[in-house]
mmCIF file of C-alpha atoms and ligand atoms in Angstrom:
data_model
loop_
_atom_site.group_PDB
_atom_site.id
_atom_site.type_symbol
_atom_site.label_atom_id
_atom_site.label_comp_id
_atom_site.label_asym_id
_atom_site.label_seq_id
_atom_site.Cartn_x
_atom_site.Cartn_y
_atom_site.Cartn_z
ATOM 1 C CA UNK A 1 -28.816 69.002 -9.120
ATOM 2 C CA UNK A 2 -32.670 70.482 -8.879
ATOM 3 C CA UNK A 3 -32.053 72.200 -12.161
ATOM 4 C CA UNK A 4 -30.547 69.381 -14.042
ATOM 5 C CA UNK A 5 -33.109 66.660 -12.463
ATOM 6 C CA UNK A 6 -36.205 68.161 -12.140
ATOM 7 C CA UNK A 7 -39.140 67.242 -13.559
ATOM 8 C CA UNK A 8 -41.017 70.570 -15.970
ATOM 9 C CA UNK A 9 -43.461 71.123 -12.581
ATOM 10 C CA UNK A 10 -40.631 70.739 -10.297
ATOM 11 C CA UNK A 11 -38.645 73.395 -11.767
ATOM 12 C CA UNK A 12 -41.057 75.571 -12.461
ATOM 13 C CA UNK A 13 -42.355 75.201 -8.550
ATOM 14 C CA UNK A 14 -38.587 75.843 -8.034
ATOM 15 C CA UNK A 15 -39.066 79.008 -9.853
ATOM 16 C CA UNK A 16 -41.527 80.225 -8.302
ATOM 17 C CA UNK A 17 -40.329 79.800 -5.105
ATOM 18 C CA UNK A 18 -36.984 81.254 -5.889
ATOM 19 C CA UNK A 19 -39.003 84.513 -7.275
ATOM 20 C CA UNK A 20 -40.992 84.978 -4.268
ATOM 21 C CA UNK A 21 -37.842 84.579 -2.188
ATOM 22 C CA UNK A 22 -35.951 87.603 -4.503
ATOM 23 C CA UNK A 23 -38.846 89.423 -3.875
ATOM 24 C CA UNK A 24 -38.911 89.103 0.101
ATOM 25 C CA UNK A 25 -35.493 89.066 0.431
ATOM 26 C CA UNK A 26 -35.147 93.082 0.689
ATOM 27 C CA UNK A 27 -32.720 92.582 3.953
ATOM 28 C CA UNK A 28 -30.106 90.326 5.012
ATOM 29 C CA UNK A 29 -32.237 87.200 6.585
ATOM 30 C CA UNK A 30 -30.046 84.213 8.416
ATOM 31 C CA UNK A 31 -31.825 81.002 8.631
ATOM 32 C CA UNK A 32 -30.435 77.826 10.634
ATOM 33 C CA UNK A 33 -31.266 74.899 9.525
ATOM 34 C CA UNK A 34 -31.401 72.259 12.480
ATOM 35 C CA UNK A 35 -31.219 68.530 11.415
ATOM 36 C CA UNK A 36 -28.726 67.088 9.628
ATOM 37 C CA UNK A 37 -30.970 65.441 6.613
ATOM 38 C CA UNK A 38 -31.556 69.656 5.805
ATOM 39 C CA UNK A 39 -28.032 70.428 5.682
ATOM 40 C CA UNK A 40 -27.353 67.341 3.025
ATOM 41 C CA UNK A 41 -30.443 68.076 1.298
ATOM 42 C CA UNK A 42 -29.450 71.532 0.976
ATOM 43 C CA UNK A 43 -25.852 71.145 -0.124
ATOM 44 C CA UNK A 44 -26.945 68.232 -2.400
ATOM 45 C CA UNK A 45 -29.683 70.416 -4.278
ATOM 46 C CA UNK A 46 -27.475 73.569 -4.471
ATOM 47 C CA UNK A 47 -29.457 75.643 -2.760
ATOM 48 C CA UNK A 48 -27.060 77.511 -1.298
ATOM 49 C CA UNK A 49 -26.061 78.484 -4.943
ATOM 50 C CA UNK A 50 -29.789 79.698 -6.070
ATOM 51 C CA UNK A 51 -30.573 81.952 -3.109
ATOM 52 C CA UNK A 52 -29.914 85.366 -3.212
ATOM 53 C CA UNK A 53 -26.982 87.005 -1.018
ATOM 54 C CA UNK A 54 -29.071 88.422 1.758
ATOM 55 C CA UNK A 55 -30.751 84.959 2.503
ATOM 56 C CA UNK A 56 -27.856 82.725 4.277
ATOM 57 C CA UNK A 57 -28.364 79.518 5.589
ATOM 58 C CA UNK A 58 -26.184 77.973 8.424
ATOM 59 C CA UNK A 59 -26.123 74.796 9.519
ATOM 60 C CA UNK A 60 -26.811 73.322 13.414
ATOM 61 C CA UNK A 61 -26.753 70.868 15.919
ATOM 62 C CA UNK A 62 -28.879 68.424 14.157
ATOM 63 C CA UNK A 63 -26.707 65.250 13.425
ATOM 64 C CA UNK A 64 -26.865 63.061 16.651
ATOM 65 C CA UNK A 65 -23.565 61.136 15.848
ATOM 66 C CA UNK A 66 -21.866 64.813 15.244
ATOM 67 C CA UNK A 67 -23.142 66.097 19.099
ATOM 68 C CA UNK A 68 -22.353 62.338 20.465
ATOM 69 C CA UNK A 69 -19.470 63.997 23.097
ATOM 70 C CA UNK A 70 -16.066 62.525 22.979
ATOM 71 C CA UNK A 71 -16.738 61.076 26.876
ATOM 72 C CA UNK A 72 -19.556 58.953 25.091
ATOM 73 C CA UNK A 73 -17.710 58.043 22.361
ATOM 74 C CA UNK A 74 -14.617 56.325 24.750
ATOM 75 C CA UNK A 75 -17.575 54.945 27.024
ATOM 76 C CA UNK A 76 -19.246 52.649 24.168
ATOM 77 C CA UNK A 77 -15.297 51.579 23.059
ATOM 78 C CA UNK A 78 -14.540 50.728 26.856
ATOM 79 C CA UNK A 79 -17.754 48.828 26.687
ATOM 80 C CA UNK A 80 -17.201 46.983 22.987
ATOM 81 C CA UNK A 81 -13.572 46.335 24.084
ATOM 82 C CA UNK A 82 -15.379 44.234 26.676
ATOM 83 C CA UNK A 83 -14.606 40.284 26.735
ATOM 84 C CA UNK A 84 -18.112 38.661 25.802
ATOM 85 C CA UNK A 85 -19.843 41.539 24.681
ATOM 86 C CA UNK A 86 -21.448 41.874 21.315
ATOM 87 C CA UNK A 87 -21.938 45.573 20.135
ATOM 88 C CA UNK A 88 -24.258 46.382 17.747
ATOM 89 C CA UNK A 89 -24.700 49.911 16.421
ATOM 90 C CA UNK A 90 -25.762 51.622 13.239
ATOM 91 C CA UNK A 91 -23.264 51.984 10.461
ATOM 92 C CA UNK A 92 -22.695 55.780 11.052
ATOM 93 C CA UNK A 93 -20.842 55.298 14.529
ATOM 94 C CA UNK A 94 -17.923 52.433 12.471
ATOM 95 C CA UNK A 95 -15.819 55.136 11.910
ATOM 96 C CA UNK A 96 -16.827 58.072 14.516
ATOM 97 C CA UNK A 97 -13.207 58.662 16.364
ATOM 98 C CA UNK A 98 -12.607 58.238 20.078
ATOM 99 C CA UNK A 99 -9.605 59.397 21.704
ATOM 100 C CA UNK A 100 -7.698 56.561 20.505
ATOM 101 C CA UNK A 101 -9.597 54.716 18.292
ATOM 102 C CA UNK A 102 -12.544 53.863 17.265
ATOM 103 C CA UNK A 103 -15.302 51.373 16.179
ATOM 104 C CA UNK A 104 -13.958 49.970 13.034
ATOM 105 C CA UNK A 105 -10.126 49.362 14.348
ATOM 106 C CA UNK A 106 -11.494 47.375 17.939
ATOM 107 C CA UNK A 107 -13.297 45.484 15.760
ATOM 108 C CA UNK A 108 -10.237 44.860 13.697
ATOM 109 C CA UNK A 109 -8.312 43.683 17.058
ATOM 110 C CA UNK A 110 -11.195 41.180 17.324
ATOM 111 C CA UNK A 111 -14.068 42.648 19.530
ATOM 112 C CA UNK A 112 -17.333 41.700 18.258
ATOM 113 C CA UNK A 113 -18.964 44.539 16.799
ATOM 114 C CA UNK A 114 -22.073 44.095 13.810
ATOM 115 C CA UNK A 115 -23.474 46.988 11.958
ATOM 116 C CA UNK A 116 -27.477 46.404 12.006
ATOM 117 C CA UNK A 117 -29.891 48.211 10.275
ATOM 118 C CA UNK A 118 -32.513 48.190 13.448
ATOM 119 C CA UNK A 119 -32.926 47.394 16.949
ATOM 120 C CA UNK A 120 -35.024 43.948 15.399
ATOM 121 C CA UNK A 121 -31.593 43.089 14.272
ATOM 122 C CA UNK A 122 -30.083 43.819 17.589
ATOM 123 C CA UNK A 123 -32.795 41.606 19.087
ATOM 124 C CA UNK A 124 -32.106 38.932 17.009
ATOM 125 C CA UNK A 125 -28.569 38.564 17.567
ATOM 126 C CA UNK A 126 -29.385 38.434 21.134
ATOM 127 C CA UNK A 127 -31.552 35.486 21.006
ATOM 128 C CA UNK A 128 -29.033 34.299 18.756
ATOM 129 C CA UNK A 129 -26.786 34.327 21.024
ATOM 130 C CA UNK A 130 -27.773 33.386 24.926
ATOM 131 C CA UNK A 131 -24.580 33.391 25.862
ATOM 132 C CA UNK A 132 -23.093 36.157 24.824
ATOM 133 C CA UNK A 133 -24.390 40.178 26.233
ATOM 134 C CA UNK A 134 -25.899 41.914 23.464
ATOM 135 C CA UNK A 135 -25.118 45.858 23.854
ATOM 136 C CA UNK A 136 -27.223 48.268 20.703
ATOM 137 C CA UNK A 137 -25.911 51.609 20.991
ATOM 138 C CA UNK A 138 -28.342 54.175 21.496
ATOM 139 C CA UNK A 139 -27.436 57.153 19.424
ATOM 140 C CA UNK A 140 -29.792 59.412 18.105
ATOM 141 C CA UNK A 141 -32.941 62.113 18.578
ATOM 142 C CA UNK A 142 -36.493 61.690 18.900
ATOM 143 C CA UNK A 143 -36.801 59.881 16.059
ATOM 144 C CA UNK A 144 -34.726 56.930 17.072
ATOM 145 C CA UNK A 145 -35.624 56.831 20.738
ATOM 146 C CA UNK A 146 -39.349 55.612 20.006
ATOM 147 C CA UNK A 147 -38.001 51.963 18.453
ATOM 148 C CA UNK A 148 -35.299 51.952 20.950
ATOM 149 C CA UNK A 149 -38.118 52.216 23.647
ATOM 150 C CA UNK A 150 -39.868 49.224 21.989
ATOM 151 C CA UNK A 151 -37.194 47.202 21.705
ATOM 152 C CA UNK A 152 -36.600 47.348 25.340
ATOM 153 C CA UNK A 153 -40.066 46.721 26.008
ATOM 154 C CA UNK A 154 -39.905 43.580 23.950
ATOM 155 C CA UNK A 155 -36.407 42.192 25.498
ATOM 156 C CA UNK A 156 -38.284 42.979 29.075
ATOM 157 C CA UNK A 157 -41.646 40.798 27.521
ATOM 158 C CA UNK A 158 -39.343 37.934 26.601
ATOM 159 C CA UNK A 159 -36.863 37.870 28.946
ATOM 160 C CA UNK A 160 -34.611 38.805 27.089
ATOM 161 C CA UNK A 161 -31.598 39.207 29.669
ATOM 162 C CA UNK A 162 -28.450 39.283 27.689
ATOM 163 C CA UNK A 163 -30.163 42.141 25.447
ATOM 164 C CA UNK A 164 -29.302 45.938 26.553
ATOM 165 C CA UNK A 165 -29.531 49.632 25.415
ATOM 166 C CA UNK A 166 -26.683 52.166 26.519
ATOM 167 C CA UNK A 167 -28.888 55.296 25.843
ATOM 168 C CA UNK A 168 -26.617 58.509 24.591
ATOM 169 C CA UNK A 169 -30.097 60.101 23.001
ATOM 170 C CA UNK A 170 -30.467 63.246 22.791
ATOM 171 C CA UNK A 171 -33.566 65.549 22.656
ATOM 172 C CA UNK A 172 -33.607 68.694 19.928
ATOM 173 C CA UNK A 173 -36.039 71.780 22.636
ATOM 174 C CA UNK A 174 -33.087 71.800 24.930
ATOM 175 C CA UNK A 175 -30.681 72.728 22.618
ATOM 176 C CA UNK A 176 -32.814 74.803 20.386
ATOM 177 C CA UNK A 177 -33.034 76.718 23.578
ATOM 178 C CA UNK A 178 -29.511 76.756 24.032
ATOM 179 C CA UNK A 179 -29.046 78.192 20.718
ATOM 180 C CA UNK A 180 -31.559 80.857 20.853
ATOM 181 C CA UNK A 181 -29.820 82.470 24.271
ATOM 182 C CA UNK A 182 -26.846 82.742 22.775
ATOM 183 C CA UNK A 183 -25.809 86.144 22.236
ATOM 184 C CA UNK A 184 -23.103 85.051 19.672
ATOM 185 C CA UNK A 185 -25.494 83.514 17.535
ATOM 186 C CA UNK A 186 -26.914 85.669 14.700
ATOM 187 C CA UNK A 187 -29.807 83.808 13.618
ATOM 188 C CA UNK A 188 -33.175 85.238 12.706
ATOM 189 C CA UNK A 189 -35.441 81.757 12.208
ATOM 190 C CA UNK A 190 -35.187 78.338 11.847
ATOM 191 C CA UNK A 191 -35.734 75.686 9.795
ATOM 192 C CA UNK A 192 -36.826 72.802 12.058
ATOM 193 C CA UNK A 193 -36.762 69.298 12.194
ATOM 194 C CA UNK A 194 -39.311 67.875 10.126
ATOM 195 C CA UNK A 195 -38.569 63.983 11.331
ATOM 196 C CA UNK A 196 -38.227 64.918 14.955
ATOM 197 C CA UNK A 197 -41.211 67.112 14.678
ATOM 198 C CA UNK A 198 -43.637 64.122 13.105
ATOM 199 C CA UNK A 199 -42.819 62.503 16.735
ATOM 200 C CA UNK A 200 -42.860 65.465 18.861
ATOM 201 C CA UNK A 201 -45.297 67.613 17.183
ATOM 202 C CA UNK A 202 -44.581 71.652 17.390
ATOM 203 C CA UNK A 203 -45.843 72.721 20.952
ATOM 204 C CA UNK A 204 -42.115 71.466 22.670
ATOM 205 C CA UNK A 205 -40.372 74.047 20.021
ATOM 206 C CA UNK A 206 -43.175 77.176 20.127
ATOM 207 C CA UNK A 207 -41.177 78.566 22.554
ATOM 208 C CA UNK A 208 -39.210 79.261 19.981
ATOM 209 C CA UNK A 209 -41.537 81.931 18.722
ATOM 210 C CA UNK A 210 -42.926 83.020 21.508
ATOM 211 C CA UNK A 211 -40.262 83.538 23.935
ATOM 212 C CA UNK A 212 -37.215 84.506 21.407
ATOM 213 C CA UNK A 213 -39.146 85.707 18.434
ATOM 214 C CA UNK A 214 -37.521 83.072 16.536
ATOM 215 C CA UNK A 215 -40.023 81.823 13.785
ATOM 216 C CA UNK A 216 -39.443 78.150 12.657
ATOM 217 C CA UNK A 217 -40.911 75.879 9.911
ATOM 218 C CA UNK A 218 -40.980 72.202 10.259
ATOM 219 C CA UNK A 219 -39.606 71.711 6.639
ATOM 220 C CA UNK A 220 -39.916 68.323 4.756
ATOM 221 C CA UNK A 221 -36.759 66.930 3.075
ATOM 222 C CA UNK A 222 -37.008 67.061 -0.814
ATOM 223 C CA UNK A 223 -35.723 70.992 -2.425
ATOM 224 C CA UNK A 224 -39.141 72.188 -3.190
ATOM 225 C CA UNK A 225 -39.959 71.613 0.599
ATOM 226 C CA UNK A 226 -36.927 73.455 1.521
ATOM 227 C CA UNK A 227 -37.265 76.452 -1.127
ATOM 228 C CA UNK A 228 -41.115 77.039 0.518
ATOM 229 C CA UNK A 229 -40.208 76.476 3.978
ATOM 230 C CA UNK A 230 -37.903 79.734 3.382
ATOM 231 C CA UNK A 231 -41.028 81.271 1.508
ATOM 232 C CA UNK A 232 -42.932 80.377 4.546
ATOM 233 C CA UNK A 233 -40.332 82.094 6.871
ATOM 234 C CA UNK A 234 -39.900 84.839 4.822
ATOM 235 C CA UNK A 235 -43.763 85.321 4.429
ATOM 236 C CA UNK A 236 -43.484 85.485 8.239
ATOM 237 C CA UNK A 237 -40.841 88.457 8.439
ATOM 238 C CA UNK A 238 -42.596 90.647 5.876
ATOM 239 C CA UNK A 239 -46.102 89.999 7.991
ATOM 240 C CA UNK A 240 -44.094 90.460 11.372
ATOM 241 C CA UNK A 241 -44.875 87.510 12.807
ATOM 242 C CA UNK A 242 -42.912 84.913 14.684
ATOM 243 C CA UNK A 243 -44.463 81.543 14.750
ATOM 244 C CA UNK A 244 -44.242 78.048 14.300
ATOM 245 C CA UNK A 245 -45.789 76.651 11.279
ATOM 246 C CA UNK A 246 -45.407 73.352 9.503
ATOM 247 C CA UNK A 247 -44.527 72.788 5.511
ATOM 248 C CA UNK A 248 -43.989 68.895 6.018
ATOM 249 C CA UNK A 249 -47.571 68.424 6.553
ATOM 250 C CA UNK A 250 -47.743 65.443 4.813
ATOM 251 C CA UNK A 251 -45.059 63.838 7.524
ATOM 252 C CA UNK A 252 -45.417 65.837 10.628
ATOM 253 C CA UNK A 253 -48.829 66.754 12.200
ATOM 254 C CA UNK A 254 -49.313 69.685 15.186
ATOM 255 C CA UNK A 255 -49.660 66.775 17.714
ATOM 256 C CA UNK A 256 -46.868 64.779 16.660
ATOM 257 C CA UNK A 257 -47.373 61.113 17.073
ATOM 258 C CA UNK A 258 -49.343 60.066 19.974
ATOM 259 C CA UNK A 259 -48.086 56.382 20.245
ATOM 260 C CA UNK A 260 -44.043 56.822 19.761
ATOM 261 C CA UNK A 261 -44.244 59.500 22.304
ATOM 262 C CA UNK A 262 -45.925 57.499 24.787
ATOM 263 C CA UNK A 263 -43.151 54.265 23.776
ATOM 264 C CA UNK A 264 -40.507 57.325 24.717
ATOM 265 C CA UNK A 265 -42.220 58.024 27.833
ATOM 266 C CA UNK A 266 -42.803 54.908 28.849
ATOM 267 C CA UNK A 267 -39.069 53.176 29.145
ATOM 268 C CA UNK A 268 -36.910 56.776 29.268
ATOM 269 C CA UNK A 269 -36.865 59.861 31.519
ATOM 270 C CA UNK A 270 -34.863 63.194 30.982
ATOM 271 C CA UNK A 271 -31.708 63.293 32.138
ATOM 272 C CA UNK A 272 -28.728 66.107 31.366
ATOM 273 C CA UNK A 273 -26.725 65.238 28.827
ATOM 274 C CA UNK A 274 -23.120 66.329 27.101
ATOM 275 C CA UNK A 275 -23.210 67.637 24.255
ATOM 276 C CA UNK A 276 -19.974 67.808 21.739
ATOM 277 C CA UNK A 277 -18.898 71.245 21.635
ATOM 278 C CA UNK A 278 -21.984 72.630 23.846
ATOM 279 C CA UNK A 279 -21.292 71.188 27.197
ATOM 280 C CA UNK A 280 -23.654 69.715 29.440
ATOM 281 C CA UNK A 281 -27.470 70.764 28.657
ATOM 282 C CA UNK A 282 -30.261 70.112 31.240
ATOM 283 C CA UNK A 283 -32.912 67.273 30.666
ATOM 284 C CA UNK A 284 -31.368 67.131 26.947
ATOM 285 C CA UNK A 285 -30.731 63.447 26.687
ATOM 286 C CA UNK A 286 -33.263 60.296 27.945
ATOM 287 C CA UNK A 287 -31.720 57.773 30.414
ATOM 288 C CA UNK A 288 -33.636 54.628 30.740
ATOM 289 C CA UNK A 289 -36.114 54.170 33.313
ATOM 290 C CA UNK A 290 -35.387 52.393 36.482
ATOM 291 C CA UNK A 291 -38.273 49.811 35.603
ATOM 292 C CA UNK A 292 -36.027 48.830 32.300
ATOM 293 C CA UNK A 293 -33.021 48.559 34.654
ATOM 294 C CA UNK A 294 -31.629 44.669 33.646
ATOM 295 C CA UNK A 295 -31.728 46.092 30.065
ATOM 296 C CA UNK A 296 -29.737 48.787 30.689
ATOM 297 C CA UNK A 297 -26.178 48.989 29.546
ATOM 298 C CA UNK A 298 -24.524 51.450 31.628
ATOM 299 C CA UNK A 299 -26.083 50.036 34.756
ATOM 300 C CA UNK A 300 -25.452 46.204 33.572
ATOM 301 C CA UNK A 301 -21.341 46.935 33.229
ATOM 302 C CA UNK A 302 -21.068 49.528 35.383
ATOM 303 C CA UNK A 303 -19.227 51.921 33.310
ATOM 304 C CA UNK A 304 -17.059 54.388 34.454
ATOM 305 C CA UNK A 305 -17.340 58.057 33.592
ATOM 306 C CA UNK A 306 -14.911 59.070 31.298
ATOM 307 C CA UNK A 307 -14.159 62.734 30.738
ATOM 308 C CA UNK A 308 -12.336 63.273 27.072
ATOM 309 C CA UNK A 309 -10.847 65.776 25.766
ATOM 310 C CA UNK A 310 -12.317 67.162 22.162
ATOM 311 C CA UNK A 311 -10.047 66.060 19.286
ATOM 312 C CA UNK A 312 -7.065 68.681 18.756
ATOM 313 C CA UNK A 313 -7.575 70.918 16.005
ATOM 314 C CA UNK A 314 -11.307 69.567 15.165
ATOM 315 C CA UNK A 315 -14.009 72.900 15.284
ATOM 316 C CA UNK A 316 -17.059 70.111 15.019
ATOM 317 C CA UNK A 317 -18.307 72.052 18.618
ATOM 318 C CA UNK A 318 -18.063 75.283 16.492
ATOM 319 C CA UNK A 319 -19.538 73.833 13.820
ATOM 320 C CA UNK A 320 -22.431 72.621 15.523
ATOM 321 C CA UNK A 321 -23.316 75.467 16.782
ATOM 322 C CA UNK A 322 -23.542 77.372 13.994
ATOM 323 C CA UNK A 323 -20.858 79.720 14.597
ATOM 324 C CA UNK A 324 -18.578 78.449 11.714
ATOM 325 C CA UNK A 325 -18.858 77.607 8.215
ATOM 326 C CA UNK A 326 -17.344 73.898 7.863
ATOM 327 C CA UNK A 327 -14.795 75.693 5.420
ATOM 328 C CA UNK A 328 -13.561 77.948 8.318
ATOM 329 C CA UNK A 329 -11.718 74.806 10.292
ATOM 330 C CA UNK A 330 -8.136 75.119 9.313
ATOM 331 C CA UNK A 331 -8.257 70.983 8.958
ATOM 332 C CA UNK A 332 -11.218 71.021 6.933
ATOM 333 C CA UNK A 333 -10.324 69.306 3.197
ATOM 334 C CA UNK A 334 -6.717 69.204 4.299
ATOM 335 C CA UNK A 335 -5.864 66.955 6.896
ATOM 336 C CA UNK A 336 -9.581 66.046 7.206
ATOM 337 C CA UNK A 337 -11.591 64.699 4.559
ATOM 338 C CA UNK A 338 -14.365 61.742 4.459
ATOM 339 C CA UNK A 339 -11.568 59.537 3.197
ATOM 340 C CA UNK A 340 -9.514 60.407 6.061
ATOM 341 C CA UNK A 341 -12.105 62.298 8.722
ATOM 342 C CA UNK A 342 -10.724 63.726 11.975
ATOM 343 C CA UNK A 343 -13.633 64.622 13.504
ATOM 344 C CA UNK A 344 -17.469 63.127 13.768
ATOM 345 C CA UNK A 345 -18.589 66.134 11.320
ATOM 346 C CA UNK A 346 -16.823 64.505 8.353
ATOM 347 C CA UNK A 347 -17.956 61.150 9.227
ATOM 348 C CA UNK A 348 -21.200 60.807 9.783
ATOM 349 C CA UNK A 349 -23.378 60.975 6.280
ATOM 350 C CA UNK A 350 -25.337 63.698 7.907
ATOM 351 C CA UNK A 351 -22.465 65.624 9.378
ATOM 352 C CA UNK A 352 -22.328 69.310 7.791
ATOM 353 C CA UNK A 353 -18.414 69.032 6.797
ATOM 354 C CA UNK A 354 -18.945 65.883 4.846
ATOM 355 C CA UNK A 355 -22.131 67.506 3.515
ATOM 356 C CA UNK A 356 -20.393 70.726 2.698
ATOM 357 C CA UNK A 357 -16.880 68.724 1.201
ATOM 358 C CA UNK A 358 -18.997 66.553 -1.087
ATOM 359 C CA UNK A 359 -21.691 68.562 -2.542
ATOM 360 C CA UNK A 360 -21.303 72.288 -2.413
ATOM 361 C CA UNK A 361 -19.279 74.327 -4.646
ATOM 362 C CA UNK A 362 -19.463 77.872 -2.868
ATOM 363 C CA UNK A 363 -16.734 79.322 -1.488
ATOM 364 C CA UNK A 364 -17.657 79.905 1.668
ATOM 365 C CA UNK A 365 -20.393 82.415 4.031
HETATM 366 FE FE1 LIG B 1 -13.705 68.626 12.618
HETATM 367 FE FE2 LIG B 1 -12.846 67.909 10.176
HETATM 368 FE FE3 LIG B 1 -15.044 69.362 10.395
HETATM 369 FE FE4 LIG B 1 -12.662 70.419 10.961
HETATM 370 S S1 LIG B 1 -13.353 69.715 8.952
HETATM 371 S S2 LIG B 1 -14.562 70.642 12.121
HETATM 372 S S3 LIG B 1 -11.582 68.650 11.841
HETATM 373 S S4 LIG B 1 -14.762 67.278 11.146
#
């Protein structure tokens, strides 16, 4: 895709980047990359393809529908199958399975569920509709919580009472942290978030470096960005340094973005969350404040806890954790495909086994 699209300066930036990586590539290297958007990127571009052998890149935890934990998933069905309830939601979750069903066959049994493109929509519908409750499921990292926050903030201004939030956000230090004690994990730096890092800035993750010797780049999106955030980690191995630097500097600043993480702070709080395949991680996901209480979902219905099983046969919790190739789940382009997805990892557009099933050609790490 680079090669054949590319404009003359992109390919020869390409080029370059691909040298210097030969060149500093003199032992085997594994780099995760964290967020989703990489691991499309990535398999979209080829990249996989142009690096050399001893540079391997594994994907992680960074597609919030993909980590949303099966108990979450039967929670927000419960709570759509609900009798005057409008759900609203982003089009990833449609088709993300619970243990039964999921979003796109209750709505076919006639619950009222809308795909919006942002909580404004979500809003909307809710003045819309006065009678009716108005539920937007919260799904997502740092970079969706900030216009979450505002929403509520708005719905709270205008009295906006049929209007709520069920929060199932997740925050990306926890797990990273996760990750880098696990003794199973062979991973010698990261690639990290560039989106969640233009909100949260780099000090949350420099643990990263300091603590683990794990260096990280916060890496922009396009293949040239990727290509020289490996450079930059690379760079960092032959000069035997572990740090935190950032390539998306265009995007993401050291301080991250003063105002959406004062929104964040203002109407959530850490709370532990569940994470699919990883368990239950302390002060990982952000519950809504008690001030923001009327507006919030799980408080509003009352919802019991559910406690579902993983999906039989799916390795999504493998998957996610880097500990698998996509390729490696028996199900994987058999049973499961994006046509016909078992698990959340083949649904969502950011999930590494549709990634991996539509774009790459290699046979496998
Ligand atoms: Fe789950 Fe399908 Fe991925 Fe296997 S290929 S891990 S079943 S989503």
């Amino acid at each position: 895709m680079l090669m054949k699209k590319g404009s003359k300066e992109t390919l020869a930036k390409a080029e370059d980047y691909l040298s210097e990586i030969q060149s500093l590539a003199v032992k085997p290297f594994t780099i995760m990359e964290v967020c989703g958007t990489h691991t499309v990127a990535i398999a979209k571009n080829a990249l996989r393809e142009l690096l050399p052998p001893s540079v391997r890149l594994i994907s992680g935890p960074g597609c919030p529908v993909c980590v949303t934990d099966s108990s979450d998933i039967d929670r927000y069905l419960f709570l759509a199958a609900q009798p005057n309830v409008i759900t609203t939601t982003f089009g990833d979750m449609i088709r993300v399975p619970g243990s039964e069903k999921n979003l796109q066959a209750l709505r076919a049994e006639g619950a009222d569920i809308r795909v919006v493109y942002s909580t404004q929509d979500a809003l909307e519908i809710a003045r819309k509709n006065p009678e009716k409750d108005v539920v937007f499921l919260g799904v997502g990292f740092e970079t969706t919580a900030p216009t979450v926050a505002v929403s509520l903030e708005i719905a709270k201004r205008e009295g906006l009472n049929n209007y709520s939030v069920l929060s199932m956000h997740k925050i990306v230090p926890p797990v990273l942290r996760l990750l880098a004690e696990d003794p199973e994990l062979d991973v010698d730096a990261f690639l990290d978030p560039g989106h969640v890092c233009a909100i949260i800035g780099i000090k949350p993750i420099e643990f990263m470096a300091k603590e683990f010797g794990k260096p990280g780049v916060v890496t922009g999106f396009e293949a040239l960005d990727i290509l020289e955030g490996i450079v930059m980690l690379l760079r960092q191995r032959a000069e035997g340094r572990s740090d935190i630097e950032i390539q998306y500097h265009r995007v993401a600043k050291a301080n991250g973005n003063p105002h959406a993480k004062m929104a964040v702070e203002r109407v959530f709080r850490p709370v532990d969350a569940s994470w699919r395949g990883m368990g239950l991680i302390p002060a990982s996901g952000l519950g809504i404040r008690e001030e923001f209480s009327a507006w919030d979902a799980e408080r509003k219905f009352s919802l019991p806890a559910f406690h579902s099983p993983d999906i039989p046969g799916c390795q999504c919790g493998e998957v996610l954790k880097g500990r698998i190739n996509p390729r490696k789940c028996p199900l994987y382009g058999k049973r499961c495909t994006p046509l016909k997805p078992i698990g959340p990892c083949m649904v969502s557009s950011e999930g590494s086994c549709a990634a991996y099933y539509r774009y790459s050609q290699r046979s496998g790490d």
